[in-house]
Each structure stands twice: as structure tokens, then as C-alpha cells.
Coordinates of C-alpha atoms in Angstrom, one line a residue:
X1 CA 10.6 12.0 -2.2
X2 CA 14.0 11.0 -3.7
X3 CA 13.7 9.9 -7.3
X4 CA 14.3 6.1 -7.5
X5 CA 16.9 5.0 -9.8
X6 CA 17.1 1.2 -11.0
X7 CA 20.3 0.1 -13.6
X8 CA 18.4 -1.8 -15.9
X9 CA 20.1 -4.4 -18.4
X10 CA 18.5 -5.3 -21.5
X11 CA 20.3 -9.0 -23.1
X12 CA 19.7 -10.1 -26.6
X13 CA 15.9 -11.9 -27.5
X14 CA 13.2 -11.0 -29.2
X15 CA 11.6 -9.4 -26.1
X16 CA 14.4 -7.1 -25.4
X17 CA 11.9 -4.8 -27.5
X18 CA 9.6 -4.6 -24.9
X19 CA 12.9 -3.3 -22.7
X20 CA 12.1 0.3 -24.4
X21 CA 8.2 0.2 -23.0
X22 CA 9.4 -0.9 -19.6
X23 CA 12.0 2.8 -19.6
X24 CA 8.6 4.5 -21.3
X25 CA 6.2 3.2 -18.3
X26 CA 9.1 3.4 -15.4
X27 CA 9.3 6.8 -16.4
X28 CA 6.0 8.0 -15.9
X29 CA 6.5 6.6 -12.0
X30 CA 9.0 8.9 -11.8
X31 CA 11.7 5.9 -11.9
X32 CA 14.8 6.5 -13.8
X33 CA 17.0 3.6 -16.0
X34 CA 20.4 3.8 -16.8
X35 CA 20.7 1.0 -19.3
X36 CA 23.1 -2.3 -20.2
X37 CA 23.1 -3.0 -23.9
X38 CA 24.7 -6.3 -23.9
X39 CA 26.2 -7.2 -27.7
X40 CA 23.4 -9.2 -28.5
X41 CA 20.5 -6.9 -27.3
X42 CA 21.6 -4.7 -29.9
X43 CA 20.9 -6.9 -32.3
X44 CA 17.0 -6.2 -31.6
X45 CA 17.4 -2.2 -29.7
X46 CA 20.0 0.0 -31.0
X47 CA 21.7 2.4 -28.3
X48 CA 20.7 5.3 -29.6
X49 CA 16.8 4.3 -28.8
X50 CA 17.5 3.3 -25.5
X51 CA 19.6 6.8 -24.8
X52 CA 16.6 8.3 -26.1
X53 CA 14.0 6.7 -23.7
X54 CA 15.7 6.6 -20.5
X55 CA 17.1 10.4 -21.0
X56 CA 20.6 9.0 -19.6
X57 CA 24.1 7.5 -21.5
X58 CA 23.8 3.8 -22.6
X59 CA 27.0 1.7 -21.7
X60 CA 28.0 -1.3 -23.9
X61 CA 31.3 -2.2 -23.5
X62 CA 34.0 -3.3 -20.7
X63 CA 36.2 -2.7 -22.0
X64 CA 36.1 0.7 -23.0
X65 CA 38.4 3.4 -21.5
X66 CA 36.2 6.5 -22.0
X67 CA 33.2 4.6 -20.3
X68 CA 35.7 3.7 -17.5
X69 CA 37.3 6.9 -17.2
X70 CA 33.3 8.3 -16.5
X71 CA 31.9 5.7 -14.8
X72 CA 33.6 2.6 -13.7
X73 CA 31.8 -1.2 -14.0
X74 CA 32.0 -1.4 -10.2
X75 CA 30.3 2.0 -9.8
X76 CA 28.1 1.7 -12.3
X77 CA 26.9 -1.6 -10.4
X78 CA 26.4 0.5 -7.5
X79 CA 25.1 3.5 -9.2
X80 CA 20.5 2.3 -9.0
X81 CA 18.7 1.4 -6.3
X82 CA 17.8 -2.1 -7.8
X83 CA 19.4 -4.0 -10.6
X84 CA 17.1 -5.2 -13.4
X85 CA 17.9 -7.8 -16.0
X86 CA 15.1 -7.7 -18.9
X87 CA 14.8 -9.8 -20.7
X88 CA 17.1 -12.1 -19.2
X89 CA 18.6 -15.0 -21.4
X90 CA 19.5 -18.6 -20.2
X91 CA 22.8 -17.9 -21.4
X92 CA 23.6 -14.6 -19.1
X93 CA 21.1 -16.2 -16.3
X94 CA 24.1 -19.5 -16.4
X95 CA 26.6 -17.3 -16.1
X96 CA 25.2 -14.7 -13.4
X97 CA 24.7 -18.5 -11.4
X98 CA 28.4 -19.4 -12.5
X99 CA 29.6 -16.2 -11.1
X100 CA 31.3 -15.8 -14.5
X101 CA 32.7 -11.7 -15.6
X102 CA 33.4 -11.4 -19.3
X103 CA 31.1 -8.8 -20.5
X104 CA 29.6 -5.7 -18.8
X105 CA 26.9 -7.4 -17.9
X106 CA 27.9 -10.3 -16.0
X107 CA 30.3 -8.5 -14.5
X108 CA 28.1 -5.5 -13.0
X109 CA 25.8 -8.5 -12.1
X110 CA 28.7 -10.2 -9.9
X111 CA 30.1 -7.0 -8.4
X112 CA 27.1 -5.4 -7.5
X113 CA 26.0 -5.2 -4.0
X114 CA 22.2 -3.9 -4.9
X115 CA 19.2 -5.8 -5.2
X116 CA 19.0 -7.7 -8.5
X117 CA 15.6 -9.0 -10.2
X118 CA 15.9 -11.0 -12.9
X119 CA 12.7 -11.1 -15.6
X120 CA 13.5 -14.3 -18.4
X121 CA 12.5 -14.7 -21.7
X122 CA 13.0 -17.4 -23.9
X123 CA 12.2 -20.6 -26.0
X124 CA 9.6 -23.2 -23.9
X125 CA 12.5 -25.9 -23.7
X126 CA 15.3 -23.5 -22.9
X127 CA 13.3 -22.6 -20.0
X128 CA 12.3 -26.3 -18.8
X129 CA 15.4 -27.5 -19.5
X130 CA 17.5 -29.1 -16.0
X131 CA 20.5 -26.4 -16.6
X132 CA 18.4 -23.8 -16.4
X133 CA 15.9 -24.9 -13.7
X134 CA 19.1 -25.4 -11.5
X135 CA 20.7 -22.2 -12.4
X136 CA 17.4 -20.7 -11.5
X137 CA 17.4 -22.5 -8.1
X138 CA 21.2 -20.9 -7.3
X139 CA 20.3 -17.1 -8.5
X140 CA 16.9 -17.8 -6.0
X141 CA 19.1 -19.2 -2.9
X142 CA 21.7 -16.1 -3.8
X143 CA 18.8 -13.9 -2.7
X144 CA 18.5 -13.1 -6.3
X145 CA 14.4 -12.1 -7.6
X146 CA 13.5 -14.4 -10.8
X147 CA 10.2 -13.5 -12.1
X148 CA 8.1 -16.9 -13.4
X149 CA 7.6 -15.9 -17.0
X150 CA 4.2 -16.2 -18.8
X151 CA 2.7 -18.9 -20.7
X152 CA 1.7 -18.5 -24.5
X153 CA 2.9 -18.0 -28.1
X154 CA 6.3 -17.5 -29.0
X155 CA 8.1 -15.6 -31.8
X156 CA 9.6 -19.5 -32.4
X157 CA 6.2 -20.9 -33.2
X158 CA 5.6 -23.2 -30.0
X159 CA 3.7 -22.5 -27.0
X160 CA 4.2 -22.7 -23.5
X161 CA 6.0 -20.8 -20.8
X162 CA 8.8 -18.8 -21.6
X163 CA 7.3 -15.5 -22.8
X164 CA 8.4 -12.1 -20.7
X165 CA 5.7 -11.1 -18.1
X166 CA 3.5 -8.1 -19.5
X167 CA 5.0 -4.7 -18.9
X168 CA 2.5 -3.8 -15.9
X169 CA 3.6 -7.0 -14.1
X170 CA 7.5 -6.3 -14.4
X171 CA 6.7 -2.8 -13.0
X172 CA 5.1 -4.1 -10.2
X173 CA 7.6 -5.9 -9.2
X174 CA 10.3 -3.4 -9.7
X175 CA 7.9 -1.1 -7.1
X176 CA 7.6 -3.6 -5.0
X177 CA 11.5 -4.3 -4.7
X178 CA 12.1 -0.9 -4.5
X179 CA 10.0 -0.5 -1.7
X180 CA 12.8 -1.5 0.6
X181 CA 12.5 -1.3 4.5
X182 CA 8.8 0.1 3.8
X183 CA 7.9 -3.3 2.1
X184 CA 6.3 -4.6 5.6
X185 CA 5.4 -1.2 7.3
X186 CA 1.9 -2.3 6.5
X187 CA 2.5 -6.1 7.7
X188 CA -0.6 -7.3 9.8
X189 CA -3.0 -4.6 8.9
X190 CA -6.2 -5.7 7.2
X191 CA -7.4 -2.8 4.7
X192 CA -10.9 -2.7 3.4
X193 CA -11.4 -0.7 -0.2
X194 CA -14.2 -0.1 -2.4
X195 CA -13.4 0.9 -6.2
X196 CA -15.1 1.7 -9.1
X197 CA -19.1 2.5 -10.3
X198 CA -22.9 0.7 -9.0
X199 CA -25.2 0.0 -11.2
X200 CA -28.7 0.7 -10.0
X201 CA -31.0 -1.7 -12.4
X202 CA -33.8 0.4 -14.6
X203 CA -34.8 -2.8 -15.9
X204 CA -33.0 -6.6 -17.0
X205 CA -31.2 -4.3 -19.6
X206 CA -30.8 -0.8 -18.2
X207 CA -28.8 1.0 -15.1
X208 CA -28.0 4.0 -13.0
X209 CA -24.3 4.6 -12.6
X210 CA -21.3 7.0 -13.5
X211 CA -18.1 7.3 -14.9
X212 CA -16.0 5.8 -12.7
X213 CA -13.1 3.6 -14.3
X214 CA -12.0 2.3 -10.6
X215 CA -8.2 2.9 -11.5
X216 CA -7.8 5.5 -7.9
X217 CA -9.6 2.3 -6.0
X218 CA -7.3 -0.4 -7.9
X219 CA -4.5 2.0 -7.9
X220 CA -4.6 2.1 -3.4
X221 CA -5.3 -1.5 -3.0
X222 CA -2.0 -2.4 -5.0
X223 CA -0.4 0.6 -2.6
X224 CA -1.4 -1.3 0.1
X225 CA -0.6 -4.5 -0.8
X226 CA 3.0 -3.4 -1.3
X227 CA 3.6 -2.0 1.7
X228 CA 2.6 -5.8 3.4
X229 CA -1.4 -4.9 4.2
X230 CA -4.0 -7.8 3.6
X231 CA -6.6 -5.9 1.5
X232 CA -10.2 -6.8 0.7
X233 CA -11.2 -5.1 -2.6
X234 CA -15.0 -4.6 -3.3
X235 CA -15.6 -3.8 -6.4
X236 CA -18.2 -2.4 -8.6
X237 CA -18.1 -3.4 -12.3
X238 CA -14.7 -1.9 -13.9
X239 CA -12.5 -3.3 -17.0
X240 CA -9.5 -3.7 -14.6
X241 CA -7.5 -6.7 -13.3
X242 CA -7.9 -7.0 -9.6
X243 CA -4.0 -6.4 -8.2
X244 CA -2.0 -10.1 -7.2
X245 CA -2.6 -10.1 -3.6
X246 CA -6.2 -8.8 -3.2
X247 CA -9.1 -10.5 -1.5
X248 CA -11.5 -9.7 -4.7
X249 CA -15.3 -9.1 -3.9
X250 CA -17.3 -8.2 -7.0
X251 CA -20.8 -6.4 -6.3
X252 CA -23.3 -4.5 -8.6
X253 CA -25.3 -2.5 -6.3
X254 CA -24.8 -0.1 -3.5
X255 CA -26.9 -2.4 -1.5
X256 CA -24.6 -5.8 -2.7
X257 CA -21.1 -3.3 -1.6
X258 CA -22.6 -3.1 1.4
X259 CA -23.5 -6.1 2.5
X260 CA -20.0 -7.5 1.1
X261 CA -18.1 -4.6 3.1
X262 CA -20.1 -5.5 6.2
X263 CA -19.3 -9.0 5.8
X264 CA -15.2 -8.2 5.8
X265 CA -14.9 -6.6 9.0
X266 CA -13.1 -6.0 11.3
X267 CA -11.2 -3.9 9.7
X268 CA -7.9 -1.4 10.8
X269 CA -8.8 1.0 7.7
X270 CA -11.5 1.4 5.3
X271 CA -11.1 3.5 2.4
X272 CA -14.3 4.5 0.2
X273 CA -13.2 5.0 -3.0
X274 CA -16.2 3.7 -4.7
X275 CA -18.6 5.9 -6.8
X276 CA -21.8 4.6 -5.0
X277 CA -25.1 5.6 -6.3
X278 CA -27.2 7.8 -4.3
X279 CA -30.5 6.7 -5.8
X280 CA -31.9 3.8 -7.7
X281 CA -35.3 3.2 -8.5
X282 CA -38.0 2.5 -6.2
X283 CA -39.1 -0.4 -8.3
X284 CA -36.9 -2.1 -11.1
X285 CA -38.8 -3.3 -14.6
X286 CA -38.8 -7.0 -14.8
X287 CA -39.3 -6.5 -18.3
X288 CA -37.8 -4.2 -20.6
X289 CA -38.9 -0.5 -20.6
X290 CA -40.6 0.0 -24.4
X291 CA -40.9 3.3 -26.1
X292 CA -44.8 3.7 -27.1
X293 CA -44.7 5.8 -30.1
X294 CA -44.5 9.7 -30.9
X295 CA -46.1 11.7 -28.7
X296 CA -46.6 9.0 -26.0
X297 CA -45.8 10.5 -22.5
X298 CA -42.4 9.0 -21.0
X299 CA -42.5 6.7 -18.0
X300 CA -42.7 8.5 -14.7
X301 CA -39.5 6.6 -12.8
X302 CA -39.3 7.0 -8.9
X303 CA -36.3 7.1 -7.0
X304 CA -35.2 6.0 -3.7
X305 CA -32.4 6.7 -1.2
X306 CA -29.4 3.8 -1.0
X307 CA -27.7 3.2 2.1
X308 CA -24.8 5.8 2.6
X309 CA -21.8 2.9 2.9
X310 CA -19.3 5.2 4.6
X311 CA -21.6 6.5 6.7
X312 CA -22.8 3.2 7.8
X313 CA -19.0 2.1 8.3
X314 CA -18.0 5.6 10.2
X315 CA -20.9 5.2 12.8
X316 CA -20.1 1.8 13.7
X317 CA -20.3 0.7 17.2
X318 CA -19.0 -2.1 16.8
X319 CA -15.8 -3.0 14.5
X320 CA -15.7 0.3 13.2
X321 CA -11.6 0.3 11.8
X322 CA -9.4 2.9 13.8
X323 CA -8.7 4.7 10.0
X324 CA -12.0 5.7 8.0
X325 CA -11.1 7.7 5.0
X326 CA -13.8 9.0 2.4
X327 CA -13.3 9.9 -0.5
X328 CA -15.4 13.8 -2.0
X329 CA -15.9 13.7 -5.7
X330 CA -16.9 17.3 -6.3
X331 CA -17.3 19.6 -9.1
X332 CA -16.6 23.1 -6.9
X333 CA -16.5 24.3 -3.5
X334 CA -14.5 20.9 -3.2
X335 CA -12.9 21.8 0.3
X336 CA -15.9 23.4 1.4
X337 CA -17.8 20.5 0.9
X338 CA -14.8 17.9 1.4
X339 CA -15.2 19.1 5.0
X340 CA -18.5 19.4 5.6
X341 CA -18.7 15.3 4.6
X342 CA -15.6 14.8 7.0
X343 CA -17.8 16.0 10.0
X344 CA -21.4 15.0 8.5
X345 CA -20.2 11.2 7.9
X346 CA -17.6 10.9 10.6
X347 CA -15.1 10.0 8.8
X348 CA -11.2 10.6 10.3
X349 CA -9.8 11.7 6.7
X350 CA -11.5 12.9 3.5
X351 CA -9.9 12.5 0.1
X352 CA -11.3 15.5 -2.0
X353 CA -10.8 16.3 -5.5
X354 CA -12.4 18.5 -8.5
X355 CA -13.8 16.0 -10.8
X356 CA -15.1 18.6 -13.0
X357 CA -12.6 17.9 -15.8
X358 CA -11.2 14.8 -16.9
X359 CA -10.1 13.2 -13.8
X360 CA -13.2 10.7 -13.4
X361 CA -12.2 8.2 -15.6
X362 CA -8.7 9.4 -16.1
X363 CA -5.0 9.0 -15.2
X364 CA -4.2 11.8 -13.3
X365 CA -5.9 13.0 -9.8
X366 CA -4.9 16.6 -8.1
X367 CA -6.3 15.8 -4.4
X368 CA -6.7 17.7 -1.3
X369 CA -6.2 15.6 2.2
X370 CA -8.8 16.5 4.6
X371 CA -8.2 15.6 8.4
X372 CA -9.6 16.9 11.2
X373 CA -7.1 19.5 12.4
X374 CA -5.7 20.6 8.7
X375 CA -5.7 20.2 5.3
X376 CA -2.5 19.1 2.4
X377 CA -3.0 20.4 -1.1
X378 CA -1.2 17.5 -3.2
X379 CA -0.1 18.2 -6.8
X380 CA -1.5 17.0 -9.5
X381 CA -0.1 13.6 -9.9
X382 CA -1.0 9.9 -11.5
X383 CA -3.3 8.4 -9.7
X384 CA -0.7 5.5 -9.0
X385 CA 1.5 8.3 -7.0
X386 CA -1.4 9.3 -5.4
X387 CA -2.4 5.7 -3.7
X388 CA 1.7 5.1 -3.3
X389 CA 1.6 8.4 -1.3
X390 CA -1.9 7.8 0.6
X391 CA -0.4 4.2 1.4
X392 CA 2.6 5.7 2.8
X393 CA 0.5 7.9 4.6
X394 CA -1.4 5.1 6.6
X395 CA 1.3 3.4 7.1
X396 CA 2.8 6.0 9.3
X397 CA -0.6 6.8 11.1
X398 CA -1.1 3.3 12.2
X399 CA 2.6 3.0 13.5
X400 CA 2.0 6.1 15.4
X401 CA -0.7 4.2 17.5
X402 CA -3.3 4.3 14.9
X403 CA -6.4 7.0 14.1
X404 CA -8.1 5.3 16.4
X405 CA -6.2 6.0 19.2
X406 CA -4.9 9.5 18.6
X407 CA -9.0 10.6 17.8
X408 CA -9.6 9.3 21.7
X409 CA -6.8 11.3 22.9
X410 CA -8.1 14.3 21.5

């Protein structure tokens, strides 16, 4: 995949800090910056920080002959695949709506002929104020992005909107616009997923579950939900923010996950990501289990079989989604058994990978796709890369005619 490139250009305000975390995090995406340093963003970044971040020169100046001679303001408009001003000031925002060009800035914004999102930051009454509501309005009907900032404390001391999004937020949206003509390929498709841990109750304080932090499960629905899908998330109990988009359906049990995936079909493609229990006990305390003393025998505890979720969605009848895709959490033999659950659960793809180090829980994945008539070894990758290229994936198997109908032709 070609390495996306975005010209990102950081304005004076206290936020233009954050500018150096938004190169830190689009760089572990594999998205590179070349920077803007307007004259008053270096009042709070210095050059040399940025340069040092975003691994590329740092431009400055219009009127500067060397950076002409290199790079000229109209090719370095032209030079990303999306334009990104952050944080964004009233002040450059009015002139970017004036179609004003006396700084590098301004000028790149008014001769480039890229995609430009626009991320504000400033006081509460800068941002309410009629001039910059209207300007906002013109930038909007130019086809320009403006992000709605967030509400809260500022450096100023008042409260209110005004303050830049969160980092993850921005970087969102920067995926999302730089998803280009794939934005849609997922457009009509409904896409069920299931993230994170059960818990199987011992008794009201105690539970069965696993390690499971949900982030491959959250990671796909957001995926999906860039490339156009309408996505139901179930969702075992994680310490994640559901992804802006996402029909959210929190459960406990393997039972409740079920019942709630059940209840959103039909379906086009399910995707078990979850980390479902196998067991739970046969019989849950209803009161707190209490240790009896030294030497006192430990409770005998039962188990019992939970429903096998993909299973139960693979073997459908009725509504079963033309794309079923498992997911094999294994800690060796993964292909092996990756494809023995492919053909014992019916599923049309299997997503296996070695969990025996620190991937459950973790950032990274290192995957092998499973489908019925070969296998793809994936490098080891963040686990956002990994539901971007899965997403991607679907996307082209469901515009081919779908799973469904290529497994009937076969």
C-alpha cells in the first residue's frame, strides 16, 4: 500500500503543542507530515521539534528563495494527499474564507487543489462570535472539512467550546478523508462485530473471563465504519470508547452476546472478534463465596458449556450473513487449528493469530487469514492496520458478488 502523505499546517495558539502528538500518532499509521510553521506557531513549537517528529524539512517562509528553489508554495500545496490545518486560528480561518495569500500558509491554502480539513482552536467567544460562524459557513460551502471543536476548560480561564478535538478524534478524521474513493465501498452493507471479554458470574462479586482489551474488535468496527458500512458493535465489558458511528450493544455474558447478536440480524457480515467464555458455572452464588478457615476444603465449582456464538451464527438457516469470519486465538499449532475451526464452525474466513505473547491485550497483532481455498501470512502490524486491511478486504469480497454467492458457486 502507498504510504499516505498529508501537509499539515500548525498556526499560532496554545494547542499548536498538541500539533507535535498528532505527527507522533500519524506516524505510527504509517502517515507521513510535511509541516507549515506559520510565524506565530513558533511562538509555542520551534522548527527544529517539528523537523524532528515528522522525519521531513519544516517550511516557514514565502518568501524564501532557498525553500522556493527546493520546493515551490504551489508544489508544496500539491505535494500530500490531504491538507491539514491544526490548530486552526480565526485569524488564518478569515483569511482561508477571504481567499487572502500573504503568508505561506494562506497561500498554500488558496492554491492548493487537495482536500483540506480544518481542526480550530480558540477562545469560547472567538469561536461564537458572527465573523467566525460565517467564515466557517464559506470554508464548509467551499467543500472545505471544519472539525466542531470540543467543549471544556481553556488555557484563558473560561469554559465552553473552543478547545482542539483530542488527538484520536483529529486522526480519525484525517483516515477518514484520506480514505478517498474507498470512503463508500462499504455503503449499504450492515456489519455485525463482537469485541472484547464475558464475564461468567462466580458470585455478585466474582467472574470468569480473560484478557481481552477489545481494541482488534473496536479497531474493525471503526474500519468499517470508514469505509461507509452500518455496524452493530456488541460488546463485552472493555475500557474503550465505542467508535462515532456504531450501533453500541453492551452485554456481560456469552449468553447476553448472543441473544443481542441474534437480535441484529440480518446481517451481510459478521465478524467474531469477541473472547467468549467457553464455560461458566453451572450455578452462580447469590451470595458471596467465603473462605472457611485453614485447612477447610475449597468449594467444589461446576462448569457448564456456553453457547458457541459463531457457531450458532455460521449454521444459520435463516439470515445467516453471506461473510462469516471467526476469529482463532491460539497459543501454537495456530494454522493447524485456525483451520480445523474454519471447517468445524463453518465459518467462510478464520482470523488466526499466536496469542502466546503479548498480543492479547496489546497493540500489535501478526495474523494469518484463513479461507477456504488458501491462506495469507500478514506481518506483524498495529492492530488498527490490521482492521483497515481486513475492512478493505471485505469490501472487495462483497463487491465481487459477496461470500455468499461465490461459496454456492463452488
Amino acid at each position: 500500500m502507498t504510504q499516505k502523505r498529508i501537509l499539515l499546517i500548525i498556526s499560532g495558539g496554545i494547542a499548536a503543542y498538541k500539533s507535535l502528538e498528532l505527527i507522533r500518532e500519524l506516524g505510527r499509521r504509517d502517515i507521513a507530515c510535511r509541516c507549515i510553521l506559520t510565524k506565530a506557531g513558533q511562538e509555542f513549537v520551534t522548527p527544529l521539534s517539528v523537523s524532528a517528529l515528522s522525519g521531513d524539512k519544516v517550511y516557514t517562509e514565502l518568501f524564501d528563495l532557498n525553500e522556493e528553489a527546493e520546493m515551490g508554495h504551489i508544489e508544496l500545496s500539491r505535494s500530500a494527499d490531504l491538507v491539514v490545518v491544526c490548530p486552526a486560528t480565526a485569524d488564518l480561518m478569515g483569511k482561508a474564507a477571504a481567499g487572502l495569500a500573504n503568508d505561506l500558509a494562506s497561500t498554500t491554502l488558496l492554491a492548493t487543489d487537495k482536500p483540506v480539513l480544518i481542526v480550530p482552536a480558540m477562545n469560547v467567544r472567538m469561536w461564537q462570535h458572527p465573523a467566525t460562524q460565517r467564515n466557517i459557513e464559506t470554508l464548509r460551502a467551499d467543500g472545505v472539512t471544519v472539525m466542531e471543536p470540543d467543549e471544556g476548560a481553556m488555557a484563558c480561564g473560561e469554559f465552553g467550546p473552543g478547545r482542539l478535538p483530542e488527538i484520536p478524534a483529529i486522526v480519525s478524521e484525517i483516515e477518514r478523508a484520506l480514505q478517498g474513493n474507498n470512503a463508500g465501498a462499504l455503503k449499504g452493507v450492515h456489519a455485525l462485530v463482537t469485541a472484547g471479554p464475558t464475564r461468567e458470574p462466580l458470585d455478585p462479586v466474582r467472574f470468569l473471563s480473560n484478557h481481552s482489551s477489545g481494541r482488534q474488535g473496536y479497531a474493525i468496527a471503526d474500519a468499517l465504519i470508514k469505509l461507509g458500512a452500518s455496524v452493530t458493535l456488541v460488546s463485552g465489558p472493555v475500557a474503550l470508547t465505542p467508535p462515532a458511528g456504531a450501533d453500541f450493544v453492551p452485554v456481560e455474558t456469552a449468553r447476553q452476546m448472543l441473544k443481542a447478536c441474534e437480535e441484529a440480524l440480518p446481517a451481510d457480515v459478521f465478524i467474531s472478534v469477541a473472547a467468549v467464555a467457553d464455560w461458566r458455572p453451572a450455578r452462580a452464588a447469590t451470595k458471596k463465596l467465603k473462605i472457611k478457615g485453614a485447612g477447610s476444603e475449597h468449594p467444589a465449582m461446576e462448569l457448564i458449556e456456553n453457547p458457541d456464538i459463531l457457531k450458532t451464527i455460521a449454521h444459520k438457516r435463516k439470515n445467516r450473513p453471506d461473510l462469516v469470519i471467526g476469529f482463532a486465538a491460539e497459543t501454537h499449532d495456530v494454522e493447524e487449528h485456525a483451520e480445523a475451526k474454519l471447517a468445524r464452525k463453518n465459518c467462510d474466513w478464520i482470523v488466526a493469530n499466536d496469542v502466546s505473547g503479548d498480543v492479547m491485550g496489546g497493540a500489535e497483532n501478526e495474523i494469518v487469514l484463513i479461507m477456504r481455498d488458501r491462506s495469507e501470512r500478514w506481518p506483524r502490524m498495529g492492530k488498527e492496520d490490521v482492521a483497515r486491511q481486513l475492512a478493505t478486504r471485505i469490501a472487495v469480497t462483497l463487491g465481487d458478488g459477496g461470500a455468499g454467492a461465490k461459496l454456492a458457486a463452488e
